[in-house]
DNA sequence: CTGTATCCGGGAGGATACTG
DNA sequence: CAGTATCCTCCCGGATACAG
């Protein structure tokens, strides 16, 4: 019933800060990565892709990404209920940006350069350590 | 005497998360912005550019940016002590990335598109609301 | 002038139990 | 299956005071 409402408004001053806020927190980029590798994922598939996330945290993450127009929530009123998530146009437009950050890190911190993703997916964005 | 040491290690899994961590927090991008507009700034100049930051928070921010190799700390052993900060090569390489995020926000959230920076500096990265 | 030391409130992330 | 509701812990950002 009582949704969480922060007492202090965040102090976001420009479009850069607004953009970065879309990716902050522990799970958002991981959800984006999963949806990049597999375009349509159900709640349960997303949850197991995240590994050890709890429902409360996954739900919050998905709501924030939806509010930021980075993912779509598509509900099929079947029984049992089916819900799928995928990237919006804005979400897909973020992929090159995130890749650029990834490469920037690997360029200047070569210790990251050796870590290769083992997922075998051709369009995988990220080089994951635990994957 | 007792520096702050986090008890739980941060869970950074890939170069994207490592890169984004360099920009997180309220002040890091603002410091980068200030040093983009003015290449060499003293502690006190940086502090007044930030507006209402406290010393404890500014010091922490500068240390983290230095540790991440995004800014250089140059100390002149004069009396009184003079310290200047500027962007490293890695820091300068981040500017196009940050501009891309800025533009991404302005493209998909046009309410940010009308806000223009009033600083008059040619190489100003960001469109600032309070500036 | 350029910081450190110390304390504190608020909140993000998480654990657990429960539900249509 | 796809979430809510509730509670809790840790620690970040900030305030204030002090120092080399």
PDB file of C-alpha atoms (C1' of nucleotides) in Angstrom:
ATOM      1  CA  UNK A   1       0.000   0.000   0.000  1.00  0.00           C
ATOM      2  CA  UNK A   2       2.637   2.500   1.035  1.00  0.00           C
ATOM      3  CA  UNK A   3       5.022   2.978  -1.846  1.00  0.00           C
ATOM      4  CA  UNK A   4       8.492   4.219  -1.033  1.00  0.00           C
ATOM      5  CA  UNK A   5       8.867   7.965  -1.455  1.00  0.00           C
ATOM      6  CA  UNK A   6      12.227   9.603  -0.823  1.00  0.00           C
ATOM      7  CA  UNK A   7      12.159  12.540   1.548  1.00  0.00           C
ATOM      8  CA  UNK A   8      14.838  14.525  -0.205  1.00  0.00           C
ATOM      9  CA  UNK A   9      14.527  15.196  -3.913  1.00  0.00           C
ATOM     10  CA  UNK A  10      17.574  14.219  -5.935  1.00  0.00           C
ATOM     11  CA  UNK A  11      19.607  17.147  -7.174  1.00  0.00           C
ATOM     12  CA  UNK A  12      19.918  16.458 -10.907  1.00  0.00           C
ATOM     13  CA  UNK A  13      21.144  19.547 -12.695  1.00  0.00           C
ATOM     14  CA  UNK A  14      21.775  18.705 -16.307  1.00  0.00           C
ATOM     15  CA  UNK A  15      21.119  16.052 -18.958  1.00  0.00           C
ATOM     16  CA  UNK A  16      24.399  14.319 -18.186  1.00  0.00           C
ATOM     17  CA  UNK A  17      23.399  13.733 -14.586  1.00  0.00           C
ATOM     18  CA  UNK A  18      19.938  12.691 -15.718  1.00  0.00           C
ATOM     19  CA  UNK A  19      21.445  10.196 -18.141  1.00  0.00           C
ATOM     20  CA  UNK A  20      23.906   8.716 -15.682  1.00  0.00           C
ATOM     21  CA  UNK A  21      21.099   8.294 -13.150  1.00  0.00           C
ATOM     22  CA  UNK A  22      19.471   5.848 -15.563  1.00  0.00           C
ATOM     23  CA  UNK A  23      22.390   3.455 -15.109  1.00  0.00           C
ATOM     24  CA  UNK A  24      23.158   3.826 -11.447  1.00  0.00           C
ATOM     25  CA  UNK A  25      22.570   1.189  -8.850  1.00  0.00           C
ATOM     26  CA  UNK A  26      23.809  -2.335  -8.750  1.00  0.00           C
ATOM     27  CA  UNK A  27      21.452  -4.024 -11.182  1.00  0.00           C
ATOM     28  CA  UNK A  28      20.366  -1.720 -13.988  1.00  0.00           C
ATOM     29  CA  UNK A  29      23.220  -2.344 -16.396  1.00  0.00           C
ATOM     30  CA  UNK A  30      22.958  -6.059 -15.724  1.00  0.00           C
ATOM     31  CA  UNK A  31      19.319  -6.058 -16.766  1.00  0.00           C
ATOM     32  CA  UNK A  32      20.187  -4.049 -19.874  1.00  0.00           C
ATOM     33  CA  UNK A  33      22.987  -6.504 -20.660  1.00  0.00           C
ATOM     34  CA  UNK A  34      20.652  -9.478 -20.308  1.00  0.00           C
ATOM     35  CA  UNK A  35      18.036  -7.840 -22.554  1.00  0.00           C
ATOM     36  CA  UNK A  36      20.732  -7.027 -25.081  1.00  0.00           C
ATOM     37  CA  UNK A  37      21.723 -10.652 -25.308  1.00  0.00           C
ATOM     38  CA  UNK A  38      18.139 -11.939 -25.327  1.00  0.00           C
ATOM     39  CA  UNK A  39      15.632  -9.403 -26.619  1.00  0.00           C
ATOM     40  CA  UNK A  40      12.538 -10.625 -24.775  1.00  0.00           C
ATOM     41  CA  UNK A  41      12.772 -11.970 -21.271  1.00  0.00           C
ATOM     42  CA  UNK A  42      10.180 -12.917 -18.714  1.00  0.00           C
ATOM     43  CA  UNK A  43      10.402 -11.830 -15.105  1.00  0.00           C
ATOM     44  CA  UNK A  44      11.520 -15.280 -13.990  1.00  0.00           C
ATOM     45  CA  UNK A  45      14.153 -15.539 -16.730  1.00  0.00           C
ATOM     46  CA  UNK A  46      15.502 -12.126 -15.811  1.00  0.00           C
ATOM     47  CA  UNK A  47      15.614 -13.138 -12.178  1.00  0.00           C
ATOM     48  CA  UNK A  48      17.661 -16.234 -12.828  1.00  0.00           C
ATOM     49  CA  UNK A  49      19.933 -14.288 -15.190  1.00  0.00           C
ATOM     50  CA  UNK A  50      20.702 -11.886 -12.322  1.00  0.00           C
ATOM     51  CA  UNK A  51      21.749 -14.751 -10.082  1.00  0.00           C
ATOM     52  CA  UNK A  52      21.132 -13.701  -6.514  1.00  0.00           C
ATOM     53  CA  UNK A  53      18.742 -10.776  -6.751  1.00  0.00           C
ATOM     54  CA  UNK A  54      15.667 -10.675  -4.544  1.00  0.00           C
ATOM     55  CA  UNK A  55      12.155 -10.008  -5.856  1.00  0.00           C
ATOM     56  CA  UNK A  56      11.872  -6.696  -4.054  1.00  0.00           C
ATOM     57  CA  UNK A  57      15.056  -5.389  -5.603  1.00  0.00           C
ATOM     58  CA  UNK A  58      14.360  -6.780  -9.081  1.00  0.00           C
ATOM     59  CA  UNK A  59      10.885  -5.250  -9.085  1.00  0.00           C
ATOM     60  CA  UNK A  60      12.243  -1.872  -8.059  1.00  0.00           C
ATOM     61  CA  UNK A  61      14.944  -2.060 -10.726  1.00  0.00           C
ATOM     62  CA  UNK A  62      12.465  -2.942 -13.477  1.00  0.00           C
ATOM     63  CA  UNK A  63      10.113  -0.150 -12.429  1.00  0.00           C
ATOM     64  CA  UNK A  64      12.876   2.426 -12.516  1.00  0.00           C
ATOM     65  CA  UNK A  65      14.096   1.279 -15.917  1.00  0.00           C
ATOM     66  CA  UNK A  66      10.515   1.385 -17.186  1.00  0.00           C
ATOM     67  CA  UNK A  67       9.984   4.862 -15.756  1.00  0.00           C
ATOM     68  CA  UNK A  68      13.178   5.993 -17.486  1.00  0.00           C
ATOM     69  CA  UNK A  69      11.837   4.561 -20.753  1.00  0.00           C
ATOM     70  CA  UNK A  70      14.745   2.177 -21.149  1.00  0.00           C
ATOM     71  CA  UNK A  71      12.714  -1.016 -21.042  1.00  0.00           C
ATOM     72  CA  UNK A  72       9.136  -1.948 -21.967  1.00  0.00           C
ATOM     73  CA  UNK A  73       6.908  -4.059 -19.770  1.00  0.00           C
ATOM     74  CA  UNK A  74       4.567  -6.194 -21.863  1.00  0.00           C
ATOM     75  CA  UNK A  75       1.851  -8.035 -20.003  1.00  0.00           C
ATOM     76  CA  UNK A  76      -0.061 -10.962 -21.484  1.00  0.00           C
ATOM     77  CA  UNK A  77      -3.228 -11.652 -19.541  1.00  0.00           C
ATOM     78  CA  UNK A  78      -2.930 -15.400 -19.643  1.00  0.00           C
ATOM     79  CA  UNK A  79      -3.264 -17.771 -16.747  1.00  0.00           C
ATOM     80  CA  UNK A  80      -0.777 -17.894 -15.256  1.00  0.00           C
ATOM     81  CA  UNK A  81       0.179 -14.288 -15.920  1.00  0.00           C
ATOM     82  CA  UNK A  82       3.011 -13.741 -18.375  1.00  0.00           C
ATOM     83  CA  UNK A  83       5.092 -10.563 -18.455  1.00  0.00           C
ATOM     84  CA  UNK A  84       7.957  -9.870 -20.784  1.00  0.00           C
ATOM     85  CA  UNK A  85      10.527  -7.105 -20.823  1.00  0.00           C
ATOM     86  CA  UNK A  86      12.520  -5.742 -23.720  1.00  0.00           C
ATOM     87  CA  UNK A  87      14.606  -2.708 -24.596  1.00  0.00           C
ATOM     88  CA  UNK A  88      12.920   0.431 -25.895  1.00  0.00           C
ATOM     89  CA  UNK A  89      14.363   2.521 -28.697  1.00  0.00           C
ATOM     90  CA  UNK A  90      16.019   4.664 -26.041  1.00  0.00           C
ATOM     91  CA  UNK A  91      17.401   1.553 -24.404  1.00  0.00           C
ATOM     92  CA  UNK A  92      18.859   0.255 -27.650  1.00  0.00           C
ATOM     93  CA  UNK A  93      20.353   3.684 -28.328  1.00  0.00           C
ATOM     94  CA  UNK A  94      22.234   3.406 -25.049  1.00  0.00           C
ATOM     95  CA  UNK A  95      24.161   0.308 -26.085  1.00  0.00           C
ATOM     96  CA  UNK A  96      26.914   2.079 -28.079  1.00  0.00           C
ATOM     97  CA  UNK A  97      27.387   4.526 -25.215  1.00  0.00           C
ATOM     98  CA  UNK A  98      27.765   1.743 -22.691  1.00  0.00           C
ATOM     99  CA  UNK A  99      30.142  -0.076 -24.998  1.00  0.00           C
ATOM    100  CA  UNK A 100      32.214   3.092 -25.235  1.00  0.00           C
ATOM    101  CA  UNK A 101      32.491   3.248 -21.448  1.00  0.00           C
ATOM    102  CA  UNK A 102      33.476  -0.400 -21.427  1.00  0.00           C
ATOM    103  CA  UNK A 103      36.232   0.212 -23.974  1.00  0.00           C
ATOM    104  CA  UNK A 104      37.398   3.328 -22.186  1.00  0.00           C
ATOM    105  CA  UNK A 105      37.962   1.292 -19.039  1.00  0.00           C
ATOM    106  CA  UNK A 106      39.764  -1.428 -20.952  1.00  0.00           C
ATOM    107  CA  UNK A 107      41.976   1.100 -22.701  1.00  0.00           C
ATOM    108  CA  UNK A 108      43.176   2.884 -19.596  1.00  0.00           C
ATOM    109  CA  UNK A 109      42.992  -0.011 -17.144  1.00  0.00           C
ATOM    110  CA  UNK A 110      44.385  -2.939 -19.098  1.00  0.00           C
ATOM    111  CA  UNK A 111      43.765  -5.342 -16.221  1.00  0.00           C
ATOM    112  CA  UNK A 112      40.169  -5.342 -17.481  1.00  0.00           C
ATOM    113  CA  UNK A 113      41.299  -6.016 -21.023  1.00  0.00           C
ATOM    114  CA  UNK A 114      42.049  -9.646 -20.495  1.00  0.00           C
ATOM    115  CA  UNK A 115      38.663 -10.514 -19.036  1.00  0.00           C
ATOM    116  CA  UNK A 116      36.532 -12.048 -21.730  1.00  0.00           C
ATOM    117  CA  UNK A 117      32.874 -12.869 -21.661  1.00  0.00           C
ATOM    118  CA  UNK A 118      32.208 -16.569 -21.787  1.00  0.00           C
ATOM    119  CA  UNK A 119      28.568 -16.402 -22.741  1.00  0.00           C
ATOM    120  CA  UNK A 120      29.171 -17.052 -26.424  1.00  0.00           C
ATOM    121  CA  UNK A 121      26.509 -14.581 -27.475  1.00  0.00           C
ATOM    122  CA  UNK A 122      27.627 -12.579 -30.466  1.00  0.00           C
ATOM    123  CA  UNK A 123      26.022  -9.318 -29.400  1.00  0.00           C
ATOM    124  CA  UNK A 124      27.089  -9.480 -25.763  1.00  0.00           C
ATOM    125  CA  UNK A 125      28.028  -6.007 -24.619  1.00  0.00           C
ATOM    126  CA  UNK A 126      30.183  -6.703 -21.691  1.00  0.00           C
ATOM    127  CA  UNK A 127      33.172  -8.683 -20.608  1.00  0.00           C
ATOM    128  CA  UNK A 128      31.907 -10.314 -17.474  1.00  0.00           C
ATOM    129  CA  UNK A 129      34.006 -11.625 -14.659  1.00  0.00           C
ATOM    130  CA  UNK A 130      31.236 -13.715 -13.144  1.00  0.00           C
ATOM    131  CA  UNK A 131      29.078 -14.848 -15.979  1.00  0.00           C
TER     132      UNK A 131
ATOM    133  CA  UNK B   1      43.816   8.802  11.963  1.00  0.00           C
ATOM    134  CA  UNK B   2      41.117   6.327  11.040  1.00  0.00           C
ATOM    135  CA  UNK B   3      40.435   6.551   7.338  1.00  0.00           C
ATOM    136  CA  UNK B   4      37.088   5.331   6.164  1.00  0.00           C
ATOM    137  CA  UNK B   5      37.219   1.750   4.937  1.00  0.00           C
ATOM    138  CA  UNK B   6      34.066   0.123   3.576  1.00  0.00           C
ATOM    139  CA  UNK B   7      33.282  -3.227   5.189  1.00  0.00           C
ATOM    140  CA  UNK B   8      31.759  -4.803   2.130  1.00  0.00           C
ATOM    141  CA  UNK B   9      33.742  -4.758  -1.072  1.00  0.00           C
ATOM    142  CA  UNK B  10      31.828  -3.273  -3.974  1.00  0.00           C
ATOM    143  CA  UNK B  11      30.633  -5.878  -6.443  1.00  0.00           C
ATOM    144  CA  UNK B  12      32.044  -4.583  -9.719  1.00  0.00           C
ATOM    145  CA  UNK B  13      31.891  -7.309 -12.319  1.00  0.00           C
ATOM    146  CA  UNK B  14      32.972  -5.856 -15.638  1.00  0.00           C
ATOM    147  CA  UNK B  15      34.658  -2.856 -17.232  1.00  0.00           C
ATOM    148  CA  UNK B  16      31.326  -1.130 -17.784  1.00  0.00           C
ATOM    149  CA  UNK B  17      30.538  -1.171 -14.084  1.00  0.00           C
ATOM    150  CA  UNK B  18      34.084  -0.091 -13.323  1.00  0.00           C
ATOM    151  CA  UNK B  19      33.755   2.806 -15.743  1.00  0.00           C
ATOM    152  CA  UNK B  20      30.390   3.979 -14.484  1.00  0.00           C
ATOM    153  CA  UNK B  21      31.700   3.875 -10.925  1.00  0.00           C
ATOM    154  CA  UNK B  22      34.158   6.608 -11.902  1.00  0.00           C
ATOM    155  CA  UNK B  23      31.260   9.007 -12.484  1.00  0.00           C
ATOM    156  CA  UNK B  24      28.917   8.093  -9.682  1.00  0.00           C
ATOM    157  CA  UNK B  25      28.109  10.282  -6.757  1.00  0.00           C
ATOM    158  CA  UNK B  26      26.825  13.801  -6.716  1.00  0.00           C
ATOM    159  CA  UNK B  27      30.011  15.716  -7.451  1.00  0.00           C
ATOM    160  CA  UNK B  28      32.362  13.824  -9.747  1.00  0.00           C
ATOM    161  CA  UNK B  29      30.920  14.956 -13.064  1.00  0.00           C
ATOM    162  CA  UNK B  30      30.700  18.511 -11.765  1.00  0.00           C
ATOM    163  CA  UNK B  31      34.402  18.514 -10.982  1.00  0.00           C
ATOM    164  CA  UNK B  32      35.151  17.066 -14.418  1.00  0.00           C
ATOM    165  CA  UNK B  33      32.968  19.741 -15.995  1.00  0.00           C
ATOM    166  CA  UNK B  34      34.755  22.512 -14.131  1.00  0.00           C
ATOM    167  CA  UNK B  35      38.166  21.167 -15.140  1.00  0.00           C
ATOM    168  CA  UNK B  36      36.984  20.862 -18.732  1.00  0.00           C
ATOM    169  CA  UNK B  37      36.087  24.531 -18.802  1.00  0.00           C
ATOM    170  CA  UNK B  38      39.222  25.627 -16.930  1.00  0.00           C
ATOM    171  CA  UNK B  39      42.151  23.236 -17.301  1.00  0.00           C
ATOM    172  CA  UNK B  40      43.955  24.019 -14.055  1.00  0.00           C
ATOM    173  CA  UNK B  41      42.080  24.785 -10.882  1.00  0.00           C
ATOM    174  CA  UNK B  42      43.145  25.179  -7.288  1.00  0.00           C
ATOM    175  CA  UNK B  43      41.314  23.538  -4.433  1.00  0.00           C
ATOM    176  CA  UNK B  44      39.687  26.785  -3.425  1.00  0.00           C
ATOM    177  CA  UNK B  45      38.619  27.610  -6.990  1.00  0.00           C
ATOM    178  CA  UNK B  46      37.126  24.164  -7.384  1.00  0.00           C
ATOM    179  CA  UNK B  47      35.296  24.578  -4.115  1.00  0.00           C
ATOM    180  CA  UNK B  48      33.673  27.823  -5.130  1.00  0.00           C
ATOM    181  CA  UNK B  49      32.838  26.392  -8.560  1.00  0.00           C
ATOM    182  CA  UNK B  50      30.903  23.602  -6.820  1.00  0.00           C
ATOM    183  CA  UNK B  51      28.864  26.111  -4.885  1.00  0.00           C
ATOM    184  CA  UNK B  52      27.768  24.455  -1.667  1.00  0.00           C
ATOM    185  CA  UNK B  53      30.104  21.487  -1.260  1.00  0.00           C
ATOM    186  CA  UNK B  54      31.794  20.887   2.092  1.00  0.00           C
ATOM    187  CA  UNK B  55      35.520  20.313   2.470  1.00  0.00           C
ATOM    188  CA  UNK B  56      35.102  16.732   3.621  1.00  0.00           C
ATOM    189  CA  UNK B  57      33.066  15.827   0.574  1.00  0.00           C
ATOM    190  CA  UNK B  58      35.230  17.737  -1.900  1.00  0.00           C
ATOM    191  CA  UNK B  59      38.371  16.093  -0.545  1.00  0.00           C
ATOM    192  CA  UNK B  60      36.824  12.647  -0.834  1.00  0.00           C
ATOM    193  CA  UNK B  61      35.655  13.387  -4.367  1.00  0.00           C
ATOM    194  CA  UNK B  62      39.085  14.598  -5.453  1.00  0.00           C
ATOM    195  CA  UNK B  63      40.785  11.572  -3.913  1.00  0.00           C
ATOM    196  CA  UNK B  64      38.492   9.171  -5.688  1.00  0.00           C
ATOM    197  CA  UNK B  65      38.931  10.913  -9.022  1.00  0.00           C
ATOM    198  CA  UNK B  66      42.692  10.870  -8.485  1.00  0.00           C
ATOM    199  CA  UNK B  67      42.651   7.179  -7.583  1.00  0.00           C
ATOM    200  CA  UNK B  68      40.637   6.486 -10.730  1.00  0.00           C
ATOM    201  CA  UNK B  69      43.285   8.373 -12.727  1.00  0.00           C
ATOM    202  CA  UNK B  70      40.802  10.910 -14.046  1.00  0.00           C
ATOM    203  CA  UNK B  71      42.439  13.958 -12.486  1.00  0.00           C
ATOM    204  CA  UNK B  72      45.988  14.852 -11.465  1.00  0.00           C
ATOM    205  CA  UNK B  73      46.852  16.466  -8.154  1.00  0.00           C
ATOM    206  CA  UNK B  74      49.826  18.806  -8.506  1.00  0.00           C
ATOM    207  CA  UNK B  75      51.270  20.160  -5.296  1.00  0.00           C
ATOM    208  CA  UNK B  76      53.537  23.206  -5.136  1.00  0.00           C
ATOM    209  CA  UNK B  77      55.346  23.358  -1.839  1.00  0.00           C
ATOM    210  CA  UNK B  78      54.990  27.075  -1.393  1.00  0.00           C
ATOM    211  CA  UNK B  79      53.842  28.854   1.694  1.00  0.00           C
ATOM    212  CA  UNK B  80      50.948  28.875   1.828  1.00  0.00           C
ATOM    213  CA  UNK B  81      50.544  25.515   0.167  1.00  0.00           C
ATOM    214  CA  UNK B  82      49.246  25.560  -3.416  1.00  0.00           C
ATOM    215  CA  UNK B  83      47.585  22.572  -5.033  1.00  0.00           C
ATOM    216  CA  UNK B  84      46.177  22.404  -8.538  1.00  0.00           C
ATOM    217  CA  UNK B  85      44.057  19.820 -10.247  1.00  0.00           C
ATOM    218  CA  UNK B  86      43.690  19.025 -13.936  1.00  0.00           C
ATOM    219  CA  UNK B  87      42.351  16.282 -16.167  1.00  0.00           C
ATOM    220  CA  UNK B  88      44.551  13.319 -17.039  1.00  0.00           C
ATOM    221  CA  UNK B  89      44.629  11.785 -20.506  1.00  0.00           C
ATOM    222  CA  UNK B  90      42.013   9.308 -19.288  1.00  0.00           C
ATOM    223  CA  UNK B  91      39.912  12.167 -17.982  1.00  0.00           C
ATOM    224  CA  UNK B  92      40.076  14.033 -21.283  1.00  0.00           C
ATOM    225  CA  UNK B  93      39.185  10.819 -23.108  1.00  0.00           C
ATOM    226  CA  UNK B  94      36.002  10.644 -21.069  1.00  0.00           C
ATOM    227  CA  UNK B  95      34.657  13.925 -22.365  1.00  0.00           C
ATOM    228  CA  UNK B  96      33.184  12.619 -25.654  1.00  0.00           C
ATOM    229  CA  UNK B  97      31.529   9.773 -23.749  1.00  0.00           C
ATOM    230  CA  UNK B  98      29.942  12.130 -21.287  1.00  0.00           C
ATOM    231  CA  UNK B  99      28.802  14.385 -24.099  1.00  0.00           C
ATOM    232  CA  UNK B 100      27.201  11.370 -25.760  1.00  0.00           C
ATOM    233  CA  UNK B 101      25.216  10.624 -22.616  1.00  0.00           C
ATOM    234  CA  UNK B 102      24.186  14.275 -22.472  1.00  0.00           C
ATOM    235  CA  UNK B 103      22.947  14.167 -26.057  1.00  0.00           C
ATOM    236  CA  UNK B 104      21.193  10.836 -25.521  1.00  0.00           C
ATOM    237  CA  UNK B 105      19.176  12.373 -22.700  1.00  0.00           C
ATOM    238  CA  UNK B 106      18.355  15.430 -24.777  1.00  0.00           C
ATOM    239  CA  UNK B 107      17.282  13.292 -27.723  1.00  0.00           C
ATOM    240  CA  UNK B 108      14.866  11.072 -25.835  1.00  0.00           C
ATOM    241  CA  UNK B 109      13.794  13.542 -23.152  1.00  0.00           C
ATOM    242  CA  UNK B 110      13.341  16.803 -25.044  1.00  0.00           C
ATOM    243  CA  UNK B 111      12.487  18.692 -21.866  1.00  0.00           C
ATOM    244  CA  UNK B 112      16.252  18.744 -21.334  1.00  0.00           C
ATOM    245  CA  UNK B 113      16.853  19.966 -24.861  1.00  0.00           C
ATOM    246  CA  UNK B 114      15.830  23.533 -24.235  1.00  0.00           C
ATOM    247  CA  UNK B 115      18.153  24.069 -21.294  1.00  0.00           C
ATOM    248  CA  UNK B 116      21.253  25.854 -22.496  1.00  0.00           C
ATOM    249  CA  UNK B 117      24.444  26.545 -20.623  1.00  0.00           C
ATOM    250  CA  UNK B 118      24.957  30.197 -19.922  1.00  0.00           C
ATOM    251  CA  UNK B 119      28.630  30.064 -19.046  1.00  0.00           C
ATOM    252  CA  UNK B 120      29.772  31.247 -22.447  1.00  0.00           C
ATOM    253  CA  UNK B 121      32.707  28.879 -22.472  1.00  0.00           C
ATOM    254  CA  UNK B 122      33.204  27.357 -25.899  1.00  0.00           C
ATOM    255  CA  UNK B 123      34.226  23.940 -24.680  1.00  0.00           C
ATOM    256  CA  UNK B 124      31.613  23.612 -21.959  1.00  0.00           C
ATOM    257  CA  UNK B 125      30.386  20.050 -21.891  1.00  0.00           C
ATOM    258  CA  UNK B 126      27.067  20.348 -20.280  1.00  0.00           C
ATOM    259  CA  UNK B 127      23.848  22.236 -20.428  1.00  0.00           C
ATOM    260  CA  UNK B 128      23.475  23.341 -16.865  1.00  0.00           C
ATOM    261  CA  UNK B 129      20.302  24.327 -15.155  1.00  0.00           C
ATOM    262  CA  UNK B 130      22.032  26.081 -12.269  1.00  0.00           C
ATOM    263  CA  UNK B 131      25.213  27.466 -13.619  1.00  0.00           C
TER     264      UNK B 131
ATOM    265  C1'  DC C   1      45.256  27.524   1.982  1.00  0.00           C
ATOM    266  C1'  DT C   2      44.239  22.839   1.884  1.00  0.00           C
ATOM    267  C1'  DG C   3      42.835  19.911   3.923  1.00  0.00           C
ATOM    268  C1'  DT C   4      41.393  15.876   8.602  1.00  0.00           C
ATOM    269  C1'  DA C   5      38.561  14.087  12.414  1.00  0.00           C
ATOM    270  C1'  DT C   6      34.232  12.996  14.083  1.00  0.00           C
ATOM    271  C1'  DC C   7      29.434  12.524  14.279  1.00  0.00           C
ATOM    272  C1'  DC C   8      24.819  11.855  12.255  1.00  0.00           C
ATOM    273  C1'  DG C   9      20.450  11.208   9.394  1.00  0.00           C
ATOM    274  C1'  DG C  10      18.512   9.228   5.498  1.00  0.00           C
ATOM    275  C1'  DG C  11      18.180   5.919   2.241  1.00  0.00           C
ATOM    276  C1'  DA C  12      19.706   2.056  -1.049  1.00  0.00           C
ATOM    277  C1'  DG C  13      20.062  -2.618  -1.149  1.00  0.00           C
ATOM    278  C1'  DG C  14      18.672  -6.802   0.808  1.00  0.00           C
ATOM    279  C1'  DA C  15      15.985 -10.797   3.743  1.00  0.00           C
ATOM    280  C1'  DT C  16      11.852 -12.812   4.519  1.00  0.00           C
ATOM    281  C1'  DA C  17       7.035 -13.695   4.340  1.00  0.00           C
ATOM    282  C1'  DC C  18       3.033 -13.437   1.817  1.00  0.00           C
ATOM    283  C1'  DT C  19      -0.529 -12.999  -2.447  1.00  0.00           C
ATOM    284  C1'  DG C  20      -3.884 -12.702  -6.795  1.00  0.00           C
TER     285       DG C  20
ATOM    286  C1'  DC D   1       4.110 -16.691 -12.228  1.00  0.00           C
ATOM    287  C1'  DA D   2       5.050 -12.224 -11.044  1.00  0.00           C
ATOM    288  C1'  DG D   3       5.089  -9.708  -8.000  1.00  0.00           C
ATOM    289  C1'  DT D   4       3.900  -6.747  -2.555  1.00  0.00           C
ATOM    290  C1'  DA D   5       4.587  -5.711   2.237  1.00  0.00           C
ATOM    291  C1'  DT D   6       7.533  -5.143   5.953  1.00  0.00           C
ATOM    292  C1'  DC D   7      11.610  -4.757   8.325  1.00  0.00           C
ATOM    293  C1'  DC D   8      16.630  -4.298   8.777  1.00  0.00           C
ATOM    294  C1'  DT D   9      21.696  -3.232   8.042  1.00  0.00           C
ATOM    295  C1'  DC D  10      25.276  -0.782   6.279  1.00  0.00           C
ATOM    296  C1'  DC D  11      27.286   3.190   4.791  1.00  0.00           C
ATOM    297  C1'  DC D  12      27.273   7.574   1.862  1.00  0.00           C
ATOM    298  C1'  DG D  13      26.803  12.464   1.820  1.00  0.00           C
ATOM    299  C1'  DG D  14      26.786  16.194   4.603  1.00  0.00           C
ATOM    300  C1'  DA D  15      27.608  19.327   8.993  1.00  0.00           C
ATOM    301  C1'  DT D  16      30.761  20.924  12.079  1.00  0.00           C
ATOM    302  C1'  DA D  17      35.049  21.528  14.264  1.00  0.00           C
ATOM    303  C1'  DC D  18      39.851  21.544  13.986  1.00  0.00           C
ATOM    304  C1'  DA D  19      44.920  21.276  12.015  1.00  0.00           C
ATOM    305  C1'  DG D  20      49.568  21.624   9.434  1.00  0.00           C
TER     306       DG D  20
END
